[in-house]
Amino acid sequence: VHAHGSQGRVERLLLRSRRDLPALLEFLRHRMARGERPPRELLGLPGLERASRVMWLGDLMDLAPSDVLALARRGRRVAAVAVLARRELAPGVADGVEWFDLERGDALEIAISPATLQAYGAALEQRLAGWRGTFARRGQAYRVTASDAAFESLAGELVG
């Protein structure tokens, strides 16, 4: 497992079997996504070419399925997990939209109309279906999960 750590370091954990899943979960528990490096840059991390399995976690909004699937090779499994907030997965009109500026810590809430909400839902479903279909055609795993969902069962499914 490669994780982009603090001070730009890439941290690594070697997993050999499903029995290493608790070590993976402990490793990930102490990491925080910071968005300090562009996802496409991370796709080229040294060491990925030697991995027999790649699991890509994130909102996947800055990538296309082909970006992640480029890592798939004979003998290498690739899994992508789209991790989205519940508010992103199934927003309601009352939820509105929130933009958050990480650099300044400012947040902006905006109300949305039912028509906009419906258009967002259709666009999101089309995007998720595109990822799902593309990964299925290549025989690779793709899942969508909420950011507050328990990760253990999903990780066990993908690592198993």
mmCIF file of C-alpha atoms in Angstrom:
data_model
loop_
_atom_site.group_PDB
_atom_site.id
_atom_site.type_symbol
_atom_site.label_atom_id
_atom_site.label_comp_id
_atom_site.label_asym_id
_atom_site.label_seq_id
_atom_site.Cartn_x
_atom_site.Cartn_y
_atom_site.Cartn_z
ATOM 1 C CA VAL A 1 0.000 0.000 0.000
ATOM 2 C CA HIS A 2 1.305 3.420 -0.912
ATOM 3 C CA ALA A 3 -0.154 6.391 0.912
ATOM 4 C CA HIS A 4 0.768 9.984 0.365
ATOM 5 C CA GLY A 5 1.888 11.045 3.832
ATOM 6 C CA SER A 6 2.891 14.265 5.470
ATOM 7 C CA GLN A 7 5.724 16.411 4.122
ATOM 8 C CA GLY A 8 5.169 14.935 0.645
ATOM 9 C CA ARG A 9 6.469 11.489 1.683
ATOM 10 C CA VAL A 10 4.993 8.363 0.236
ATOM 11 C CA GLU A 11 4.482 5.728 2.905
ATOM 12 C CA ARG A 12 4.396 2.049 2.014
ATOM 13 C CA LEU A 13 2.896 -1.068 3.587
ATOM 14 C CA LEU A 14 3.407 -4.512 2.046
ATOM 15 C CA LEU A 15 0.394 -6.832 2.122
ATOM 16 C CA ARG A 16 0.889 -10.483 1.294
ATOM 17 C CA SER A 17 -2.526 -12.016 2.003
ATOM 18 C CA ARG A 18 -6.024 -11.415 3.294
ATOM 19 C CA ARG A 19 -4.675 -12.023 6.815
ATOM 20 C CA ASP A 20 -2.879 -8.675 6.481
ATOM 21 C CA LEU A 21 -6.215 -6.813 6.293
ATOM 22 C CA PRO A 22 -6.105 -5.673 9.965
ATOM 23 C CA ALA A 23 -2.669 -4.154 9.322
ATOM 24 C CA LEU A 24 -4.057 -2.357 6.261
ATOM 25 C CA LEU A 25 -6.979 -0.949 8.229
ATOM 26 C CA GLU A 26 -4.669 0.235 11.006
ATOM 27 C CA PHE A 27 -2.338 1.812 8.433
ATOM 28 C CA LEU A 28 -5.219 3.659 6.757
ATOM 29 C CA ARG A 29 -6.799 4.720 10.055
ATOM 30 C CA HIS A 30 -3.897 7.090 10.660
ATOM 31 C CA ARG A 31 -3.905 8.697 7.220
ATOM 32 C CA MET A 32 -5.816 11.727 6.032
ATOM 33 C CA ALA A 33 -6.495 12.689 2.429
ATOM 34 C CA ARG A 34 -5.045 16.120 1.909
ATOM 35 C CA GLY A 35 -5.167 16.580 -1.856
ATOM 36 C CA GLU A 36 -1.609 17.913 -1.897
ATOM 37 C CA ARG A 37 -0.653 16.123 -5.116
ATOM 38 C CA PRO A 38 -2.764 15.725 -8.246
ATOM 39 C CA PRO A 39 -4.226 12.216 -8.674
ATOM 40 C CA ARG A 40 -2.600 11.768 -12.095
ATOM 41 C CA GLU A 41 0.797 12.395 -10.503
ATOM 42 C CA LEU A 42 0.082 9.733 -7.884
ATOM 43 C CA LEU A 43 -0.778 7.213 -10.610
ATOM 44 C CA GLY A 44 2.914 7.281 -11.551
ATOM 45 C CA LEU A 45 4.290 6.531 -8.070
ATOM 46 C CA PRO A 46 7.419 4.407 -8.106
ATOM 47 C CA GLY A 47 6.644 0.895 -6.955
ATOM 48 C CA LEU A 48 3.175 0.670 -8.461
ATOM 49 C CA GLU A 49 4.604 -1.204 -11.425
ATOM 50 C CA ARG A 50 5.718 -3.995 -9.039
ATOM 51 C CA ALA A 51 2.361 -4.274 -7.252
ATOM 52 C CA SER A 52 0.196 -7.313 -7.917
ATOM 53 C CA ARG A 53 -2.887 -5.437 -6.729
ATOM 54 C CA VAL A 54 -3.766 -1.742 -6.811
ATOM 55 C CA MET A 55 -6.683 -0.266 -4.877
ATOM 56 C CA TRP A 56 -7.415 3.381 -5.713
ATOM 57 C CA LEU A 57 -9.498 5.273 -3.125
ATOM 58 C CA GLY A 58 -10.906 8.762 -3.519
ATOM 59 C CA ASP A 59 -13.765 10.712 -4.988
ATOM 60 C CA LEU A 60 -12.325 9.914 -8.459
ATOM 61 C CA MET A 61 -13.684 13.214 -9.797
ATOM 62 C CA ASP A 62 -10.322 14.298 -11.243
ATOM 63 C CA LEU A 63 -9.805 11.027 -13.115
ATOM 64 C CA ALA A 64 -11.335 8.978 -15.898
ATOM 65 C CA PRO A 65 -11.714 5.199 -15.592
ATOM 66 C CA SER A 66 -8.968 4.784 -18.205
ATOM 67 C CA ASP A 67 -6.507 6.658 -15.949
ATOM 68 C CA VAL A 68 -6.830 4.065 -13.185
ATOM 69 C CA LEU A 69 -7.248 1.104 -15.536
ATOM 70 C CA ALA A 70 -3.914 2.006 -17.148
ATOM 71 C CA LEU A 71 -2.427 0.362 -14.038
ATOM 72 C CA ALA A 72 -4.073 -2.998 -14.878
ATOM 73 C CA ARG A 73 -1.673 -5.493 -16.384
ATOM 74 C CA ARG A 74 -1.501 -9.247 -16.717
ATOM 75 C CA GLY A 75 -1.224 -10.505 -13.165
ATOM 76 C CA ARG A 76 -2.213 -7.165 -11.598
ATOM 77 C CA ARG A 77 -5.708 -6.537 -10.246
ATOM 78 C CA VAL A 78 -7.010 -2.995 -9.998
ATOM 79 C CA ALA A 79 -9.876 -1.853 -7.800
ATOM 80 C CA ALA A 80 -11.284 1.658 -7.621
ATOM 81 C CA VAL A 81 -13.438 2.873 -4.760
ATOM 82 C CA ALA A 82 -15.340 6.124 -5.178
ATOM 83 C CA VAL A 83 -15.684 7.582 -1.688
ATOM 84 C CA LEU A 84 -18.328 10.298 -1.542
ATOM 85 C CA ALA A 85 -20.107 12.076 1.283
ATOM 86 C CA ARG A 86 -23.720 10.994 1.810
ATOM 87 C CA ARG A 87 -24.687 14.535 0.873
ATOM 88 C CA GLU A 88 -22.992 13.981 -2.500
ATOM 89 C CA LEU A 89 -24.566 10.570 -3.051
ATOM 90 C CA ALA A 90 -28.151 11.513 -2.224
ATOM 91 C CA PRO A 91 -28.603 15.214 -1.615
ATOM 92 C CA GLY A 92 -31.962 16.709 -0.807
ATOM 93 C CA VAL A 93 -33.237 20.148 -1.717
ATOM 94 C CA ALA A 94 -32.874 21.144 1.933
ATOM 95 C CA ASP A 95 -29.187 20.090 1.877
ATOM 96 C CA GLY A 96 -28.233 22.699 -0.688
ATOM 97 C CA VAL A 97 -24.684 22.841 -1.934
ATOM 98 C CA GLU A 98 -21.614 23.582 0.128
ATOM 99 C CA TRP A 99 -18.337 24.777 -1.313
ATOM 100 C CA PHE A 100 -15.407 24.556 1.050
ATOM 101 C CA ASP A 101 -12.130 26.407 0.504
ATOM 102 C CA LEU A 102 -9.405 24.276 2.107
ATOM 103 C CA GLU A 103 -6.775 27.017 2.000
ATOM 104 C CA ARG A 104 -8.830 29.645 3.819
ATOM 105 C CA GLY A 105 -11.270 27.424 5.663
ATOM 106 C CA ASP A 106 -14.253 29.325 4.239
ATOM 107 C CA ALA A 107 -17.522 27.583 3.439
ATOM 108 C CA LEU A 108 -20.335 28.805 1.231
ATOM 109 C CA GLU A 109 -23.829 27.261 1.348
ATOM 110 C CA ILE A 110 -26.170 27.716 -1.607
ATOM 111 C CA ALA A 111 -29.781 26.562 -1.953
ATOM 112 C CA ILE A 112 -30.603 24.473 -5.018
ATOM 113 C CA SER A 113 -33.816 23.973 -6.945
ATOM 114 C CA PRO A 114 -35.508 20.602 -7.426
ATOM 115 C CA ALA A 115 -34.622 20.755 -11.152
ATOM 116 C CA THR A 116 -30.942 21.338 -10.380
ATOM 117 C CA LEU A 117 -31.000 18.522 -7.852
ATOM 118 C CA GLN A 118 -32.531 16.183 -10.439
ATOM 119 C CA ALA A 119 -29.902 17.183 -13.035
ATOM 120 C CA TYR A 120 -27.113 16.595 -10.498
ATOM 121 C CA GLY A 121 -28.495 13.155 -9.632
ATOM 122 C CA ALA A 122 -28.704 12.173 -13.298
ATOM 123 C CA ALA A 123 -25.161 13.405 -14.016
ATOM 124 C CA LEU A 124 -23.755 11.612 -10.972
ATOM 125 C CA GLU A 125 -25.502 8.351 -11.865
ATOM 126 C CA GLN A 126 -24.215 8.595 -15.426
ATOM 127 C CA ARG A 127 -20.666 9.119 -14.170
ATOM 128 C CA LEU A 128 -20.835 6.256 -11.661
ATOM 129 C CA ALA A 129 -22.425 3.954 -14.256
ATOM 130 C CA GLY A 130 -19.637 4.834 -16.692
ATOM 131 C CA TRP A 131 -16.976 3.835 -14.162
ATOM 132 C CA ARG A 132 -18.913 0.693 -13.208
ATOM 133 C CA GLY A 133 -19.343 -0.421 -16.816
ATOM 134 C CA THR A 134 -15.777 0.336 -17.866
ATOM 135 C CA PHE A 135 -14.315 -1.562 -14.922
ATOM 136 C CA ALA A 136 -16.701 -4.489 -15.437
ATOM 137 C CA ARG A 137 -15.701 -4.799 -19.105
ATOM 138 C CA ARG A 138 -12.052 -5.032 -18.018
ATOM 139 C CA GLY A 139 -12.842 -7.532 -15.249
ATOM 140 C CA GLN A 140 -11.704 -5.142 -12.526
ATOM 141 C CA ALA A 141 -13.470 -4.124 -9.300
ATOM 142 C CA TYR A 142 -15.267 -0.824 -8.819
ATOM 143 C CA ARG A 143 -17.375 0.206 -5.828
ATOM 144 C CA VAL A 144 -19.031 3.336 -4.507
ATOM 145 C CA THR A 145 -19.204 3.974 -0.781
ATOM 146 C CA ALA A 146 -20.179 6.771 1.552
ATOM 147 C CA SER A 147 -17.345 8.459 3.407
ATOM 148 C CA ASP A 148 -18.941 7.615 6.759
ATOM 149 C CA ALA A 149 -19.532 3.921 5.931
ATOM 150 C CA ALA A 150 -17.550 1.197 7.673
ATOM 151 C CA PHE A 151 -14.606 0.400 5.436
ATOM 152 C CA GLU A 152 -13.724 -3.020 6.859
ATOM 153 C CA SER A 153 -16.218 -5.139 4.909
ATOM 154 C CA LEU A 154 -15.530 -3.314 1.642
ATOM 155 C CA ALA A 155 -11.767 -3.693 2.094
ATOM 156 C CA GLY A 156 -12.201 -7.391 2.900
ATOM 157 C CA GLU A 157 -14.247 -7.866 -0.264
ATOM 158 C CA LEU A 158 -11.699 -6.090 -2.455
ATOM 159 C CA VAL A 159 -8.613 -7.623 -0.862
ATOM 160 C CA GLY A 160 -10.124 -11.139 -0.708
#
